[in-house]
mmCIF file of C-alpha atoms in Angstrom:
data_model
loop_
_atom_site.group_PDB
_atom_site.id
_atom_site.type_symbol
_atom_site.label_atom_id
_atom_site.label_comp_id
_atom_site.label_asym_id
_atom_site.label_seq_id
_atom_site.Cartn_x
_atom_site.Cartn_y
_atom_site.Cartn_z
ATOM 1 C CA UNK A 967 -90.658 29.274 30.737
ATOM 2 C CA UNK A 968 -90.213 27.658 27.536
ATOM 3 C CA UNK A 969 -92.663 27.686 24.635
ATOM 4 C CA UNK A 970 -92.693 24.042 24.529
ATOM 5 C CA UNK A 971 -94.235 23.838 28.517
ATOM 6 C CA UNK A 972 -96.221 26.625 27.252
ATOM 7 C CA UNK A 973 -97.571 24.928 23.774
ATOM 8 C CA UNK A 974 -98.762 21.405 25.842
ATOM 9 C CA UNK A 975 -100.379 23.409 28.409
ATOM 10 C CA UNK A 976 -101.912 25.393 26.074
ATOM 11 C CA UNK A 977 -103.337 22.757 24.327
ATOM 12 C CA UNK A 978 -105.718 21.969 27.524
ATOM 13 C CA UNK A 979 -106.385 25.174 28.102
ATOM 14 C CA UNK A 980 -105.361 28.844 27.436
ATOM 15 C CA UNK A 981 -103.616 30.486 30.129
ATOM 16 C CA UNK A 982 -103.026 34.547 30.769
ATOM 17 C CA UNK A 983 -99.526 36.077 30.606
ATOM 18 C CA UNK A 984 -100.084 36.588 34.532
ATOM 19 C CA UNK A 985 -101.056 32.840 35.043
ATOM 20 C CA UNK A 986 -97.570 32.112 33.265
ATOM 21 C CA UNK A 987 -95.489 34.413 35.273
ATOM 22 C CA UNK A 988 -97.250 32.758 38.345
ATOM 23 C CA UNK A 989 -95.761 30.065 37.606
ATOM 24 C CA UNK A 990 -92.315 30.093 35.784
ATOM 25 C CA UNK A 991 -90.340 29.714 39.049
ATOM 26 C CA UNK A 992 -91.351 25.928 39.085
ATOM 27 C CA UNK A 993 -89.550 24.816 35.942
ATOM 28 C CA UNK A 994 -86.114 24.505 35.640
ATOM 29 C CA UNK A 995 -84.106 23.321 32.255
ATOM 30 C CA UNK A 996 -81.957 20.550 31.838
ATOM 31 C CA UNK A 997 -79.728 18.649 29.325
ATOM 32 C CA UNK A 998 -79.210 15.049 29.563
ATOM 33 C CA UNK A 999 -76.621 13.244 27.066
ATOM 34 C CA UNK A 1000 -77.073 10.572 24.779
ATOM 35 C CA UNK A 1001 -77.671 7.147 26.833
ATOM 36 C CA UNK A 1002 -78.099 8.793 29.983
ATOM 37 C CA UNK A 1003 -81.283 8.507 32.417
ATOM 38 C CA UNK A 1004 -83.938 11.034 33.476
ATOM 39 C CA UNK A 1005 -85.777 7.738 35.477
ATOM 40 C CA UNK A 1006 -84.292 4.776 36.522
ATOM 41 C CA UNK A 1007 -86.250 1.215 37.774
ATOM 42 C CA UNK A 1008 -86.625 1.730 41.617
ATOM 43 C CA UNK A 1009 -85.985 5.607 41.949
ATOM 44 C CA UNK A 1010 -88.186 7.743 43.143
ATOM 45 C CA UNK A 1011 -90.793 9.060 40.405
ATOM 46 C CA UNK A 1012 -91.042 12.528 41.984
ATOM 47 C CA UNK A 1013 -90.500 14.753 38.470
ATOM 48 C CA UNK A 1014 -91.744 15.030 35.317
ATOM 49 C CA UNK A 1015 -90.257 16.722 31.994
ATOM 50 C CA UNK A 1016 -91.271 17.950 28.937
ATOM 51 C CA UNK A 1017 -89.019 17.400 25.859
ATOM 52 C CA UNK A 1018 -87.604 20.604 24.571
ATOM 53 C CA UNK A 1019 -85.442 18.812 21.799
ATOM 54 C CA UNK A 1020 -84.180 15.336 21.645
ATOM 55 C CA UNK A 1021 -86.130 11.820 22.219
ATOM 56 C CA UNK A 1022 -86.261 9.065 24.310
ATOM 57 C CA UNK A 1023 -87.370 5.397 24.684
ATOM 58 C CA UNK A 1024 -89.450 4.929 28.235
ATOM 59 C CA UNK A 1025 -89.096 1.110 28.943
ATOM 60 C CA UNK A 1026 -89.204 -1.865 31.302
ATOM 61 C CA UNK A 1027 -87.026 -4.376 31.781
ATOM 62 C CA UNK A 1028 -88.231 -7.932 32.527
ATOM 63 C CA UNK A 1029 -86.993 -10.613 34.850
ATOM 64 C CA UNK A 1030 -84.013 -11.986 32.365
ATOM 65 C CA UNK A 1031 -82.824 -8.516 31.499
ATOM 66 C CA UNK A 1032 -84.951 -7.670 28.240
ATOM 67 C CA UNK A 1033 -85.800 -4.231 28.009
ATOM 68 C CA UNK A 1034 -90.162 -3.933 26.618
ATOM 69 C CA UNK A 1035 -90.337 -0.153 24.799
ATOM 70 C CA UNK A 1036 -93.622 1.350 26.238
ATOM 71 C CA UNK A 1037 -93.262 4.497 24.171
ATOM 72 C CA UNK A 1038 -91.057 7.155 22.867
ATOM 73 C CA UNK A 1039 -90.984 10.802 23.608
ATOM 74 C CA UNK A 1040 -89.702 13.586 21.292
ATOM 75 C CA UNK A 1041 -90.122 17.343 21.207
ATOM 76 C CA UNK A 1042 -93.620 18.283 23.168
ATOM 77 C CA UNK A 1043 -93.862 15.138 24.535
ATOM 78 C CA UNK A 1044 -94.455 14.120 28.173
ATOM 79 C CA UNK A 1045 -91.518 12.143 30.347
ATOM 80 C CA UNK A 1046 -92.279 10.463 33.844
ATOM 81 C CA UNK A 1047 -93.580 7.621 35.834
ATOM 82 C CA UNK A 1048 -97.050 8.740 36.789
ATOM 83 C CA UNK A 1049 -98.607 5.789 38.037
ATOM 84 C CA UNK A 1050 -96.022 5.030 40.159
ATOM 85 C CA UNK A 1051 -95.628 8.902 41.179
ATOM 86 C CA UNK A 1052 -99.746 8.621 41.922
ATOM 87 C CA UNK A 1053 -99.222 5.109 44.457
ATOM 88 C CA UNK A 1054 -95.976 6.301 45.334
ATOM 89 C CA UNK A 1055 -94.030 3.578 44.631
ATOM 90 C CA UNK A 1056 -90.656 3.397 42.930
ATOM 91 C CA UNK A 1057 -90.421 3.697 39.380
ATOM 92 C CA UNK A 1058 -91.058 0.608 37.523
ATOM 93 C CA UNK A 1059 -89.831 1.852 34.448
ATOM 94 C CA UNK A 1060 -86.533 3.501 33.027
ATOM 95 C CA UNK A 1061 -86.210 6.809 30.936
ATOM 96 C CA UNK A 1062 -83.302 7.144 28.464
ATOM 97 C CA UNK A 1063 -82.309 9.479 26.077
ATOM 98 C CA UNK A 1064 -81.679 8.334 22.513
ATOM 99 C CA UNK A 1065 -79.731 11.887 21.565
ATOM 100 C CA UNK A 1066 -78.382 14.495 23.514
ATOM 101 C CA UNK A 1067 -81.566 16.292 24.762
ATOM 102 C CA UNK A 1068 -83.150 19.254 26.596
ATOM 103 C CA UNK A 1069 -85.979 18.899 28.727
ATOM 104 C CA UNK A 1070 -87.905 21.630 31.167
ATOM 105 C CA UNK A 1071 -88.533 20.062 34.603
ATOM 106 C CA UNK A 1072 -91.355 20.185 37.391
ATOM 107 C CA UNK A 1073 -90.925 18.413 40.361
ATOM 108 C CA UNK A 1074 -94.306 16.327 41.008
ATOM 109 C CA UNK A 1075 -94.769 17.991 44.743
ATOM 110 C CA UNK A 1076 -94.929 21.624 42.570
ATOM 111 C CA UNK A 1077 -96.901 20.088 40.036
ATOM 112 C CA UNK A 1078 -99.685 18.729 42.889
ATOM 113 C CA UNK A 1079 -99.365 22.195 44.617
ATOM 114 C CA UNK A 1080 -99.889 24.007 40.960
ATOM 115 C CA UNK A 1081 -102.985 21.425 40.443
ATOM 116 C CA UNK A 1082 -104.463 22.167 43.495
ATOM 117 C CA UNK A 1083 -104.012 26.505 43.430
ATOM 118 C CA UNK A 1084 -107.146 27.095 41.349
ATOM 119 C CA UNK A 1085 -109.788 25.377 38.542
ATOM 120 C CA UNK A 1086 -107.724 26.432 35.412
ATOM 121 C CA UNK A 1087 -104.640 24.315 36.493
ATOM 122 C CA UNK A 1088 -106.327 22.000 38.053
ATOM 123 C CA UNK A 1089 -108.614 21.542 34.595
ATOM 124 C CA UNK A 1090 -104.442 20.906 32.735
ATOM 125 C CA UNK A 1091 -103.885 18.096 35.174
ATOM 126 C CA UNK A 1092 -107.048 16.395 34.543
ATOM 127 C CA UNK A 1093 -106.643 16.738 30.957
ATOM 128 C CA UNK A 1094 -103.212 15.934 30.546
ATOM 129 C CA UNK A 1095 -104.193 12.887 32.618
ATOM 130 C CA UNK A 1096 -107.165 12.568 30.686
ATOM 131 C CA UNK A 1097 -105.090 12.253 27.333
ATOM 132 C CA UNK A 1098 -102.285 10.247 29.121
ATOM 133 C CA UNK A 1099 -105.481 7.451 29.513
ATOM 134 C CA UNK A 1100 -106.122 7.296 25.500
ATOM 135 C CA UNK A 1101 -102.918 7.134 25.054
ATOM 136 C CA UNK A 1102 -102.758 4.178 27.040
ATOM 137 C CA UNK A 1103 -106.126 2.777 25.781
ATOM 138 C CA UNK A 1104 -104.834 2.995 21.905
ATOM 139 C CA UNK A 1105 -101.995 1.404 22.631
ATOM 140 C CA UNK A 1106 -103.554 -1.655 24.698
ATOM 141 C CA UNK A 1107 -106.251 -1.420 21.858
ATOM 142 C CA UNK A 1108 -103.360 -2.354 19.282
ATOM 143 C CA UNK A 1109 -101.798 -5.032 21.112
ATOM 144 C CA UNK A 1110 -105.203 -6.275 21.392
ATOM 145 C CA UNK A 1111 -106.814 -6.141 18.157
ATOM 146 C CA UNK A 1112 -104.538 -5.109 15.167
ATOM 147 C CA UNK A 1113 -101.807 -7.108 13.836
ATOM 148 C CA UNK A 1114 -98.109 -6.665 13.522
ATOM 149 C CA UNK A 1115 -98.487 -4.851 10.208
ATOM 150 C CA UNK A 1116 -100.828 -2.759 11.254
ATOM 151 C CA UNK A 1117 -99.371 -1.944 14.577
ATOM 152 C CA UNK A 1118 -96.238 -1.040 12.436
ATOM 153 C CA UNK A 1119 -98.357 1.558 10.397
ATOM 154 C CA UNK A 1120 -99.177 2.823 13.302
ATOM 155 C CA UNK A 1121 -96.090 3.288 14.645
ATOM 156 C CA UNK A 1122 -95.170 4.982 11.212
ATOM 157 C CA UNK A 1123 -97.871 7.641 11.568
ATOM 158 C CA UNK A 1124 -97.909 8.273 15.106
ATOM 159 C CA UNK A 1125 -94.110 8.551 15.154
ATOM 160 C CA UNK A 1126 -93.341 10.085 11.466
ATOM 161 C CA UNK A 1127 -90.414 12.657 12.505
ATOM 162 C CA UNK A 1128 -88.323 9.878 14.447
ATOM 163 C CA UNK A 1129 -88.352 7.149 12.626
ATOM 164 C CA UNK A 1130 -85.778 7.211 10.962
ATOM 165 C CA UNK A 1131 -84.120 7.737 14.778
ATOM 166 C CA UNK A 1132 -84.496 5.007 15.965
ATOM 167 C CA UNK A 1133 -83.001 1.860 15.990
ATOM 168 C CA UNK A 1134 -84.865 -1.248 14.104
ATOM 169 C CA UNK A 1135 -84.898 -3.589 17.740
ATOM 170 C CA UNK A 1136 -86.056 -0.879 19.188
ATOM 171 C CA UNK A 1137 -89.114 -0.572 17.106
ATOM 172 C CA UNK A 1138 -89.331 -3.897 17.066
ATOM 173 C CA UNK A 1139 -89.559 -4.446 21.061
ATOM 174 C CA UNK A 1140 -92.049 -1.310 20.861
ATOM 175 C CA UNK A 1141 -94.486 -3.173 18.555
ATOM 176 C CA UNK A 1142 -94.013 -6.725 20.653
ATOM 177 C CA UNK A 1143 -92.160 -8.617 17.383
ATOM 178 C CA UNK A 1144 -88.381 -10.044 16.690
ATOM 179 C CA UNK A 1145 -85.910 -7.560 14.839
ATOM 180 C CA UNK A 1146 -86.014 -10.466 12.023
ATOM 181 C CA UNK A 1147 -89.869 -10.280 11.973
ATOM 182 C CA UNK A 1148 -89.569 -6.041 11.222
ATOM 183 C CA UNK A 1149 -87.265 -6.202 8.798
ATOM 184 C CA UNK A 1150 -90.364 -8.607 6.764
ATOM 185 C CA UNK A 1151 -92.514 -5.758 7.232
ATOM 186 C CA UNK A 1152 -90.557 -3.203 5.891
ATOM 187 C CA UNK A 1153 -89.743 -5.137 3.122
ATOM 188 C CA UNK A 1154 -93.466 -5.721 2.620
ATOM 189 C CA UNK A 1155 -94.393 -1.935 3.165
#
């Protein structure tokens, strides 16, 4: 299993050698190319990745064809549709790498079986879910209450080792403003 898996699950709580070996069978790796998809609108939302090395821009895309950045996932970081994966629904949103990228997969029926095989796993899931709510919650919270400027310091901190990544309408769809409107910040920054 890799030590990235390991690291994020770690994080919610410490698991035995034995635990780990338990489990290693249910992750598999994969590489996905620049520009291509892990999740596309209307697919199934039935797996879930962690980022091994690489990034990528999760996103909607409205009725006209313009893509809305939810978030961004490098290295560590989380990839899937899990509200739709919880209502079972298709997926709503798309996944895309933005460079060539490794990820370590679960498939979400082996990640409700692991949840369910005893307290410690089942105490990950809730806190993964747990911190997939704040998540959510600061970044409604921003939209909400804190300006452009300050959603783009945000942005800066939260996001410090891939800024300079991605691409300015990308950032710029991420904090809800026009490519023209970034470009003021930056210069103001």
């Amino acid at each position: 299993m890799s030590d990235q898996v390991r690291a994020l699950l770690d994080r919610y709580s410490k698991t035995t050698d034995e635990q780990w070996s338990d489990i290693a069978s249910v992750f598999r790796t994969e590489t996905i190319k620049k520009g291509e998809k892990f999740l596309s609108v209307d697919e199934t939302s039935d797996r879930f990745a962690v980022v091994e090395e690489g990034l990528f821009k999760i996103f909607y895309v409205d009725s006209e064809g313009k893509e809305a950045i939810k978030t961004f996932r490098a290295k560590g970081g989380v990839i899937g549709a899990y509200a739709e994966f919880l209502r079972n629904i298709p997926s709503r949103l798309t996944v895309q790498a933005l460079r060539d990228s490794k990820i370590t997969v679960i498939q979400g029926s082996e990640m409700v079986k692991l949840f369910k095989s005893s307290a410690h796993w089942e105490k990950i899931g809730r806190r993964i879910t747990e911190s997939l709510y704040l998540e959510k919650e600061e970044r409604e919270y921003q939209f909400l209450c804190l300006d452009a400027a300050a959603r783009y310091q945000s942005f800066l901190q939260e996001f410090k080792n891939e800024v300079n990544k991605i691409p300015d309408y990308m950032v710029a769809s991420y904090l809800g403003i026009t490519p023209v409107y970034l470009s003021k910040l930056k210069k103001n920054s």
